[in-house]
Tab-separated table of C-alpha atoms and ligand atoms in Angstrom:
chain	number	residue	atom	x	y	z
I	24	UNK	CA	114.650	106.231	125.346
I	25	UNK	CA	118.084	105.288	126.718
I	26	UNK	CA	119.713	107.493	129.416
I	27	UNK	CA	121.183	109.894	127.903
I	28	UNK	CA	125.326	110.348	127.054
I	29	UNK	CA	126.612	113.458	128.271
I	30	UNK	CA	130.081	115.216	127.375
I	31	UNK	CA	131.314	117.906	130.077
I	32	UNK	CA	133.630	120.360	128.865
I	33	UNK	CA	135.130	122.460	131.722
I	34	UNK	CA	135.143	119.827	134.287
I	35	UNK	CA	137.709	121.055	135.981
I	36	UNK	CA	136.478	124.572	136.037
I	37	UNK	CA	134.541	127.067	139.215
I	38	UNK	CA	131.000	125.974	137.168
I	39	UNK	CA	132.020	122.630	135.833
I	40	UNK	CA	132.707	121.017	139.373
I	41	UNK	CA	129.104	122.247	141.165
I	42	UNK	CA	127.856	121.414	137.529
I	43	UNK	CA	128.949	117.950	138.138
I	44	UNK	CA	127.824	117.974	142.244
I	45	UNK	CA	124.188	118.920	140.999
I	46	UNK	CA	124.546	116.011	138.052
I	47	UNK	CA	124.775	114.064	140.922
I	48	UNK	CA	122.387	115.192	143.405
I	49	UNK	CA	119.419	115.827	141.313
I	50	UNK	CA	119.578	112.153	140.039
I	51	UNK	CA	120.380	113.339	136.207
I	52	UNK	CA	119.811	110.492	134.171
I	53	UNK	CA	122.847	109.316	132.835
I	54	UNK	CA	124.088	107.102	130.200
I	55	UNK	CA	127.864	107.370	129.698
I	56	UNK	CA	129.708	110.598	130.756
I	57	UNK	CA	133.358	112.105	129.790
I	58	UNK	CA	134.769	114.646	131.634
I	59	UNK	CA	137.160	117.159	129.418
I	60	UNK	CA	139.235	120.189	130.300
I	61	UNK	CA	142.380	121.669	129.267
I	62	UNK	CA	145.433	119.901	127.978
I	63	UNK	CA	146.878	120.703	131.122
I	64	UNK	CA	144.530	118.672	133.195
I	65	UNK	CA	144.507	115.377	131.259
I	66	UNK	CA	145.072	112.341	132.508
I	67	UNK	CA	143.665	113.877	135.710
I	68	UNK	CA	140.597	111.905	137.985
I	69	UNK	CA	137.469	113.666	138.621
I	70	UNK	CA	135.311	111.362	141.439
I	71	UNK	CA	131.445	111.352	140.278
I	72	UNK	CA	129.138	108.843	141.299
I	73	UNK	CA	131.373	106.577	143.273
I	74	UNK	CA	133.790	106.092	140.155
I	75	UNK	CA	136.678	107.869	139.471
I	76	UNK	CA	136.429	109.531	136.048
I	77	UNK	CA	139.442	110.473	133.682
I	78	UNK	CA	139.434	113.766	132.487
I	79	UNK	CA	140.201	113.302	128.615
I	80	UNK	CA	140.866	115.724	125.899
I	81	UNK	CA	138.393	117.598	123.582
I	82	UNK	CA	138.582	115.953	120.587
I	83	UNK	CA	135.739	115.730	117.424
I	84	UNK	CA	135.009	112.798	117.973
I	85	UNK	CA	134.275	112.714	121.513
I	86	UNK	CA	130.587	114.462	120.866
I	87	UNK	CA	129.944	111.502	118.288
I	88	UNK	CA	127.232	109.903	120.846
I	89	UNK	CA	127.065	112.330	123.038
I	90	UNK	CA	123.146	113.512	123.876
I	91	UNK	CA	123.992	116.107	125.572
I	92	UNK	CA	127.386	118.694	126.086
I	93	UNK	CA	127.617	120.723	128.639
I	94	UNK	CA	130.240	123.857	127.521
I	95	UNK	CA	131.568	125.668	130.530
I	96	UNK	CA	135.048	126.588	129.582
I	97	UNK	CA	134.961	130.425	128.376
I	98	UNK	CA	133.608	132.313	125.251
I	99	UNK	CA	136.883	131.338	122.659
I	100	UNK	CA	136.615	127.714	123.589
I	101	UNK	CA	133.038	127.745	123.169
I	102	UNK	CA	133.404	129.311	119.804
I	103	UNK	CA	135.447	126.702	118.334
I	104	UNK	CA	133.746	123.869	120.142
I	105	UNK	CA	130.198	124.263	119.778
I	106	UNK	CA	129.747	124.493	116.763
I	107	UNK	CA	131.290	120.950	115.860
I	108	UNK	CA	129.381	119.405	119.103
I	109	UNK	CA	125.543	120.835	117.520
I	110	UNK	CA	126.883	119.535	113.996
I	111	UNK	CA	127.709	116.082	115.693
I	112	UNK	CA	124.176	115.865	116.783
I	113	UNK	CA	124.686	116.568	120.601
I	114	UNK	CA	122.196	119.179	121.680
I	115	UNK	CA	124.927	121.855	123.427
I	116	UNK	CA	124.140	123.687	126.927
I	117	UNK	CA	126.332	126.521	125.995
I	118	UNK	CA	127.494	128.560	129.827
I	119	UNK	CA	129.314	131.261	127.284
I	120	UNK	CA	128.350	134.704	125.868
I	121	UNK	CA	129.341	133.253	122.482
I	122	UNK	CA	125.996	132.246	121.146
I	123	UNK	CA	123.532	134.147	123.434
I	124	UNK	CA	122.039	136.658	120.990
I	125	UNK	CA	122.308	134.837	117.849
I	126	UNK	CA	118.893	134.552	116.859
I	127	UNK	CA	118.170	130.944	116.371
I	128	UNK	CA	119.802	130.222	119.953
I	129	UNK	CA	117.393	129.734	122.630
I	130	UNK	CA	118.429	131.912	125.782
I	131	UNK	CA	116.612	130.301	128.512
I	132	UNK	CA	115.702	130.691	132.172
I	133	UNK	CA	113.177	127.424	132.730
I	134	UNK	CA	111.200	129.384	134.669
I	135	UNK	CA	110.685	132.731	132.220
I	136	UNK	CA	110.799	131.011	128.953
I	137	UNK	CA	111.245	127.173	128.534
I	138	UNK	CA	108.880	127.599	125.294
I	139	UNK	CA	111.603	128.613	123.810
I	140	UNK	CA	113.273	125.743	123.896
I	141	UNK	CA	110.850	124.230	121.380
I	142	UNK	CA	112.944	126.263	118.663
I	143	UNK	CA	116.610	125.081	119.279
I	144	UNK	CA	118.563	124.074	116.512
I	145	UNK	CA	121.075	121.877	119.205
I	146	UNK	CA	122.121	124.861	121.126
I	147	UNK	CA	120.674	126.686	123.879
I	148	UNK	CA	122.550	129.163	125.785
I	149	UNK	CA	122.229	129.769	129.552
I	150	UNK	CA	122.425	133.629	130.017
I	151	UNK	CA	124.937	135.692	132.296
I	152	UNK	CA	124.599	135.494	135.762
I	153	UNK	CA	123.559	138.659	136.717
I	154	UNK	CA	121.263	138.568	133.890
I	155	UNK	CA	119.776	135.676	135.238
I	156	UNK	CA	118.801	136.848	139.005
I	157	UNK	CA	117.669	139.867	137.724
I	158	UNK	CA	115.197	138.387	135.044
I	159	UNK	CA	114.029	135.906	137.807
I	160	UNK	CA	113.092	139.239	139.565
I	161	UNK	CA	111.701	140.926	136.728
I	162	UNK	CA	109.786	138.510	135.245
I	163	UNK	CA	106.778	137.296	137.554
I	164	UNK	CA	105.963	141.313	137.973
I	165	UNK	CA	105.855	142.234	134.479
I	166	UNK	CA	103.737	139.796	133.541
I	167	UNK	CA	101.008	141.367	136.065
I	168	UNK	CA	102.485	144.890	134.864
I	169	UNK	CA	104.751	145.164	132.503
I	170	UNK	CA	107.828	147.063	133.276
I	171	UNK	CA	108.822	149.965	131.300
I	172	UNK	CA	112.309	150.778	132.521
I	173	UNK	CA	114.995	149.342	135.023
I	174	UNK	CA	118.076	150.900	136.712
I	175	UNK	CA	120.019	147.819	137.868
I	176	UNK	CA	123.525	148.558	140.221
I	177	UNK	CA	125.348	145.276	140.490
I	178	UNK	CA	128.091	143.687	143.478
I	179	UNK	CA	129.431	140.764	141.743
I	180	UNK	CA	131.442	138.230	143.484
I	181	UNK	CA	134.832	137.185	142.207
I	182	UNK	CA	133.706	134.037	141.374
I	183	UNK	CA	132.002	135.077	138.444
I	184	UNK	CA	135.274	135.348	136.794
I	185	UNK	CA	136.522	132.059	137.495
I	186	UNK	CA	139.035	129.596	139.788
I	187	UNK	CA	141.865	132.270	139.471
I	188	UNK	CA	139.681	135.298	140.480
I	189	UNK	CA	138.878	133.397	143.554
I	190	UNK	CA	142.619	132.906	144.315
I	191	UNK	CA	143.478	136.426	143.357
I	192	UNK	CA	141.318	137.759	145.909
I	193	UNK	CA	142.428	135.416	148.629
I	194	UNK	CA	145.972	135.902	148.114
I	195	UNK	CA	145.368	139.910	147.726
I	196	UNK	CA	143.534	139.536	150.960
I	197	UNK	CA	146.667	138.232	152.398
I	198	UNK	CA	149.232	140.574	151.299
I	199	UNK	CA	147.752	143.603	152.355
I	200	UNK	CA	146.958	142.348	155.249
I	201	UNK	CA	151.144	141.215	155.987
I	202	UNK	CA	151.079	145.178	154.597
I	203	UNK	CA	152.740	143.363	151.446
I	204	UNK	CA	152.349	145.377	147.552
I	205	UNK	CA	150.035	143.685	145.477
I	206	UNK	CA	150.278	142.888	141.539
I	207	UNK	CA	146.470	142.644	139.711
I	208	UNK	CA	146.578	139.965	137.591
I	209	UNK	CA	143.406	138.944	136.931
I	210	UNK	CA	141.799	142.730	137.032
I	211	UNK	CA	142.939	146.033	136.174
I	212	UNK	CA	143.073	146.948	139.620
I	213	UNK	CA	143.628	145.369	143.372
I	214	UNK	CA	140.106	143.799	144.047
I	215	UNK	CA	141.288	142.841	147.685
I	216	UNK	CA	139.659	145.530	149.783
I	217	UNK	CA	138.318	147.555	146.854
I	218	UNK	CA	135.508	148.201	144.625
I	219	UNK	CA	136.189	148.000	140.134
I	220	UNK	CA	133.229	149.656	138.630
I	221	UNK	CA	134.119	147.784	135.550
I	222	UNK	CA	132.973	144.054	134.629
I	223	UNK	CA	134.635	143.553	131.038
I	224	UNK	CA	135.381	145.539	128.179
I	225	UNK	CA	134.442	149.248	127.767
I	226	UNK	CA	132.100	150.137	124.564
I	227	UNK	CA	131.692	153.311	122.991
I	228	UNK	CA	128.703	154.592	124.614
I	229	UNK	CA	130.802	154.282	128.247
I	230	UNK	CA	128.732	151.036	129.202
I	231	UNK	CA	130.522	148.036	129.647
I	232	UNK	CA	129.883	144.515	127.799
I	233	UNK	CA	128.768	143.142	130.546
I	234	UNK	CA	126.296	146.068	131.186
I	235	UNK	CA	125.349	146.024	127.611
I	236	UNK	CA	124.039	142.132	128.588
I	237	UNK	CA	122.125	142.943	130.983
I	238	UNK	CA	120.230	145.197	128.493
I	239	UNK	CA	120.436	142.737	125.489
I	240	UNK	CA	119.590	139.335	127.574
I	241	UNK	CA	116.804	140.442	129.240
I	242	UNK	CA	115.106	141.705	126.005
I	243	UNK	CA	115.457	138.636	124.963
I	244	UNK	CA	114.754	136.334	127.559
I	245	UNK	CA	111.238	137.984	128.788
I	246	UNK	CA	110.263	138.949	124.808
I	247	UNK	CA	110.452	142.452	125.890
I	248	UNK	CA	112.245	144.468	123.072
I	249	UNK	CA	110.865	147.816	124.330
I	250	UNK	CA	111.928	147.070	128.409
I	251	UNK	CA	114.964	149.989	128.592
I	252	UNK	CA	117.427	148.783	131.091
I	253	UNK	CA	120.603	151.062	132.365
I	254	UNK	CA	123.238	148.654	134.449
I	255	UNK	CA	126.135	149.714	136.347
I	256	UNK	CA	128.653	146.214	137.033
I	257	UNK	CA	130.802	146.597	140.098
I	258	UNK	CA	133.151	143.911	141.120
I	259	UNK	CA	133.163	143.322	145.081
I	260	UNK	CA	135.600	141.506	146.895
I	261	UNK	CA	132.807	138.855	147.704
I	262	UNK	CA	133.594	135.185	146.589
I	263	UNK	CA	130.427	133.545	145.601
I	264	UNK	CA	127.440	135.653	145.688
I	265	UNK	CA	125.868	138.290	142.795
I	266	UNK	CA	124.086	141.332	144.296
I	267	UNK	CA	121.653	143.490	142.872
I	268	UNK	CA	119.567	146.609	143.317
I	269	UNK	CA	116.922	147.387	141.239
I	270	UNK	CA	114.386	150.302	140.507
I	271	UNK	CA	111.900	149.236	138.331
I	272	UNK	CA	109.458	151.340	136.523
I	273	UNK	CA	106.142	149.456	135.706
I	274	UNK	CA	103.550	150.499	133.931
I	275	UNK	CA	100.950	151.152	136.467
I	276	UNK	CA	101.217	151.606	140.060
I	277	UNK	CA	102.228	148.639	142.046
I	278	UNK	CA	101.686	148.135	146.286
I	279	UNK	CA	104.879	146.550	147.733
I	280	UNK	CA	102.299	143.415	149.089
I	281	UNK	CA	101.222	142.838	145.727
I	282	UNK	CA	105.072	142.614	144.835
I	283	UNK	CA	105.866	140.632	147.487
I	284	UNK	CA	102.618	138.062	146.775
I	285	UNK	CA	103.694	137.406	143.294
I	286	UNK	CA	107.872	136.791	143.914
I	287	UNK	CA	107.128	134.399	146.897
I	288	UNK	CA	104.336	132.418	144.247
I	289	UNK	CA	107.439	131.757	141.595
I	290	UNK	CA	109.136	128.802	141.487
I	291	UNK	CA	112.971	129.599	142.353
I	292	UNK	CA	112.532	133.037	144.192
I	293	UNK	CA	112.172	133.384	148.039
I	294	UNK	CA	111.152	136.790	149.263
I	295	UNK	CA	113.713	137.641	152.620
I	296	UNK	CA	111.945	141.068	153.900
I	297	UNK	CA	111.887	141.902	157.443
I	298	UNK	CA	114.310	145.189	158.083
I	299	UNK	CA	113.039	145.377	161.180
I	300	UNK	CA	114.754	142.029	162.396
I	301	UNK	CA	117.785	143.077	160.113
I	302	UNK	CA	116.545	140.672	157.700
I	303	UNK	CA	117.039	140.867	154.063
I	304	UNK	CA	118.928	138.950	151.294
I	305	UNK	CA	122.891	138.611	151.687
I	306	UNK	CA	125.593	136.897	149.693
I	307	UNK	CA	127.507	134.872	152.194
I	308	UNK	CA	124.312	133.381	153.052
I	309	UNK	CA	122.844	132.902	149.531
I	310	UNK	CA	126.100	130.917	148.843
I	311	UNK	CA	125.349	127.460	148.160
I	312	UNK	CA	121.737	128.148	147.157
I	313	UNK	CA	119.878	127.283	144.079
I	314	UNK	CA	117.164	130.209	144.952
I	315	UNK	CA	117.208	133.603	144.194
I	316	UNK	CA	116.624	135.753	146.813
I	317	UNK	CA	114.736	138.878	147.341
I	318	UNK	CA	114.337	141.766	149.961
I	319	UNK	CA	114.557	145.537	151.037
I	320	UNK	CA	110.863	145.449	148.876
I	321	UNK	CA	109.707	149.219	148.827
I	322	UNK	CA	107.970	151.879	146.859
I	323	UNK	CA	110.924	153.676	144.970
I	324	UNK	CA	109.758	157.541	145.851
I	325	UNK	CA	111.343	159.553	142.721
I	326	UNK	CA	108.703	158.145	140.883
I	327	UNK	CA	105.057	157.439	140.921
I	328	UNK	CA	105.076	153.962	139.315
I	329	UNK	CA	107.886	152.633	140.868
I	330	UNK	CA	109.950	149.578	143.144
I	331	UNK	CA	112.982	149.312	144.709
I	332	UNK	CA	114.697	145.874	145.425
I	333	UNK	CA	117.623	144.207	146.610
I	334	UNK	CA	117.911	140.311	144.843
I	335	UNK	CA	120.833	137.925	145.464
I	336	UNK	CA	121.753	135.117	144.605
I	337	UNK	CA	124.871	132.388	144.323
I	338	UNK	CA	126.273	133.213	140.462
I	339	UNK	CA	127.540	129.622	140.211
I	340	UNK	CA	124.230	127.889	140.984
I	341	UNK	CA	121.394	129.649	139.210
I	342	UNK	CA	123.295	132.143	137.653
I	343	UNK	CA	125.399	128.932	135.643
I	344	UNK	CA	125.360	125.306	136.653
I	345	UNK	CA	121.631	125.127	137.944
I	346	UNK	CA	119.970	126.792	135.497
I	347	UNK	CA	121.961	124.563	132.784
I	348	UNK	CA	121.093	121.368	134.439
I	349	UNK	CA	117.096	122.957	134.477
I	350	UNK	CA	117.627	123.684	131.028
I	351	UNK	CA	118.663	120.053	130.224
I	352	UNK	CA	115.646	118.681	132.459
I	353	UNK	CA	113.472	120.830	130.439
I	354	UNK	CA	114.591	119.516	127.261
I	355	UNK	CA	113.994	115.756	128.661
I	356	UNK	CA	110.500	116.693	130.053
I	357	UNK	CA	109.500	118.684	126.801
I	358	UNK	CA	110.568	115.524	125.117
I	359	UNK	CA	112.983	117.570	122.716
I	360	UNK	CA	115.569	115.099	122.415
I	361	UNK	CA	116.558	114.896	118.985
I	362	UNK	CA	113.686	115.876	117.214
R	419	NAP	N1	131.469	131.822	137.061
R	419	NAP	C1	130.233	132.234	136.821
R	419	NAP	O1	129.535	132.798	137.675
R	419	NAP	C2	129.650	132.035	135.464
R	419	NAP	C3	128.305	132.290	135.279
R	419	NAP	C4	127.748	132.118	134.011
R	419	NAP	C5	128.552	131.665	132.994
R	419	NAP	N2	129.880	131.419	133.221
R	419	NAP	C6	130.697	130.948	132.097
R	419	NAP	O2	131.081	129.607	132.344
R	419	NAP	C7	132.340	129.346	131.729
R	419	NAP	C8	133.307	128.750	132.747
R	419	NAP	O3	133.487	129.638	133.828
R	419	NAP	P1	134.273	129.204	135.145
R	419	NAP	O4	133.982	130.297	136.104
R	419	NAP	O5	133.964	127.806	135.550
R	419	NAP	O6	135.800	129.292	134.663
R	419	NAP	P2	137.115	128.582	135.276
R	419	NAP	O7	136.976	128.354	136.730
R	419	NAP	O8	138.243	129.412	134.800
R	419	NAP	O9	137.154	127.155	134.561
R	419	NAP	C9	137.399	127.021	133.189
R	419	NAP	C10	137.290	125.568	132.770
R	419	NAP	O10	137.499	125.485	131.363
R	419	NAP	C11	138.546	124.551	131.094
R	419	NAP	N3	139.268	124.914	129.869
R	419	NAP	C12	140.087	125.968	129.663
R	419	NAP	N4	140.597	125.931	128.417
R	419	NAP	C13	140.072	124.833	127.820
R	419	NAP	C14	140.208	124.236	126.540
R	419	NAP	N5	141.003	124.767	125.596
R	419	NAP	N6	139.530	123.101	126.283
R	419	NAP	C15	138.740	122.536	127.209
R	419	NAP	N7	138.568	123.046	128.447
R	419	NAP	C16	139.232	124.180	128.746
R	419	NAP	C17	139.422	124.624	132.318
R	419	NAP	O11	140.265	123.478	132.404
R	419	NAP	P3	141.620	123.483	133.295
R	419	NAP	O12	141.189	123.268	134.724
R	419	NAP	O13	142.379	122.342	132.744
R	419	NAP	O14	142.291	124.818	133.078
R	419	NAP	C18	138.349	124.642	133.403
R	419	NAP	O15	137.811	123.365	133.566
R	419	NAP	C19	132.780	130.678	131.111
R	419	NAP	O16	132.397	130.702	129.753
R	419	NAP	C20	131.982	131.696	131.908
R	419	NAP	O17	131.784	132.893	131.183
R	419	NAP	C21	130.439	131.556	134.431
């Protein structure tokens, strides 16, 4: 077949613009492509490729021969819009929560569960990011030994809230540092210099929606219904970055070689364990990456079948605008264009 046409909504966006950097790095194969973002950025150029592209407005029509659209704007925009893009035959690469557990959606990690694909009805949705490092994690252990029960505690950058969380922080950052007063915008509270254990809406069991993905996603992603997971989000005032600890409870014993072995085999996971040398995964180094990375490896000791680990990795790469392209790479190698 023809390269195919793609549609990017969000172009402008924190995702959108590394989305469009991999596009080009990776060697996507590309037909035609339109750029879109918000009314407000119309009319603007986006440079891709050597040409300078003109950011146009979402409109119907625009997904009429579009192959592919790629929907990184946020959950209400994603809501209207996909919808109308599947319907228009474009298979949608959905970055929102908006379709993720709706059950004839694939939620997809390549690496865990590109089988899925096979079922898509013209949407797949990528899953959050600190669903996706974790699962990364998870996954090439409990398929030796399945896992029973998790207890993830997250450090997510700013960045995982978009452009203006970024500039929040930075100007924040600032203030107090001239010993100016701050005024949270973005969050409930001052994330310059400070810690918000609280990543979205509370629910009424005291978890948080974002918490409550981390329990729903994975389930879903790995085919696990019965894997209990209990996640704590924290906001950090990191910029690009997710971190993670995990204790995992599998169901046999497991020797911290054995662990190590099997994350180094999987594609898109590096293992960085040497405390001795100070070395372990961090976020300012991670930043940039497309891997997931993996350290502080141990036996977790208030519990016989246990492991402890520390996994990082950049939210904007695998956590959104990798693991979409992968997705859409997927869908050309599995030859489910259209079918
Ligand atoms: N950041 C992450 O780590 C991460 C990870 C996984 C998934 N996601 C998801 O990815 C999506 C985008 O996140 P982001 O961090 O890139 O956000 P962002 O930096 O705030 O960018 C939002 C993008 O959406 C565009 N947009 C806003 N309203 C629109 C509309 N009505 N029609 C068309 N485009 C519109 C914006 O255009 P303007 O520039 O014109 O405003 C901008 O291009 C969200 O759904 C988010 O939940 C993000």
């Amino acid at each position: 077949m023809d390269n195919p046409n793609i549609v990017v909504i969000g172009a402008t966006g924190t995702v959108g613009t590394i989305f469009l950097d991999l596009l080009e790095k990776r060697n996507f194969p590309i037909g035609n492509i339109k750029v879109c973002a918000s009314p407000k950025s119309v009319g603007k150029k986006i440079r891709f490729n050597g040409l300078d592209l003109l950011v146009e407005e979402v409109t119907d029509d625009i997904f009429d021969d579009a192959d592919f659209a790629f929907v990184s704007a946020s959950t209400e925009v994603s809501r209207n819009i996909v919808p109308i893009a599947a319907n228009r035959g474009s298979i949608v690469i959905d970055d929102s929560s908006a379709f993720r557990m709706q059950k004839n959606v694939p939620l997809v990690i390549p690496e865990v569960n590109a089988n899925d694909l096979k079922n898509h009805e013209n949407i797949v949705a990528i899953p959050n990011c600190s669903t996706t490092q974790m699962v990364m994690a998870l996954y090439p252990l409990h398929v030796k030994n399945p896992i029973k029960r998790v207890v993830a505690d997250t450090y997510q950058s700013v960045s995982g809230t978009g452009g203006n969380a970024m500039k929040e922080l930075e100007q924040q950052t600032d203030q107090i540092n001239n010993g100016l007063t701050t005024s949270p915008d973005v969050y409930p509270h001052e994330i310059g210099y400070n810690v918000i254990p609280h990543i979205e809406g509370f629910l009424e069991d005291g978890y948080t929606k974002e918490e409550r993905k981390m329990v729903e996603e994975t389930q879903k992603i790995m085919h696990a219904d019965n894997l209990a997971v209990s996640a704590t989000c924290v906001r950090v005032p990191v910029f690009v970055s997710h971190s993670e600890s995990l204790h995992i409870e599998f169901s046999q014993s497991m020797e911290v070689d054995t662990v190590k072995e099997l994350l180094s085999n999987f594609p898109g996971v590096s293992v960085i364990d040497n405390p001795e040398q100070n070395l372990y995964p961090l976020a300012r180094n991670s930043a940039g990456s497309d891997e997931v990375y993996v350290g502080r490896i141990r036996k977790d000791i208030s519990t016989p079948n246990g492991i402890a680990m520390w996994v990082v990795s950049d939210n904007l790469r695998k956590g959104a605008a990798t693991n979409a392209i992968q997705i859409a790479e997927e869908i050309l190698a599995q030859n489910l264009l259209h079918t």
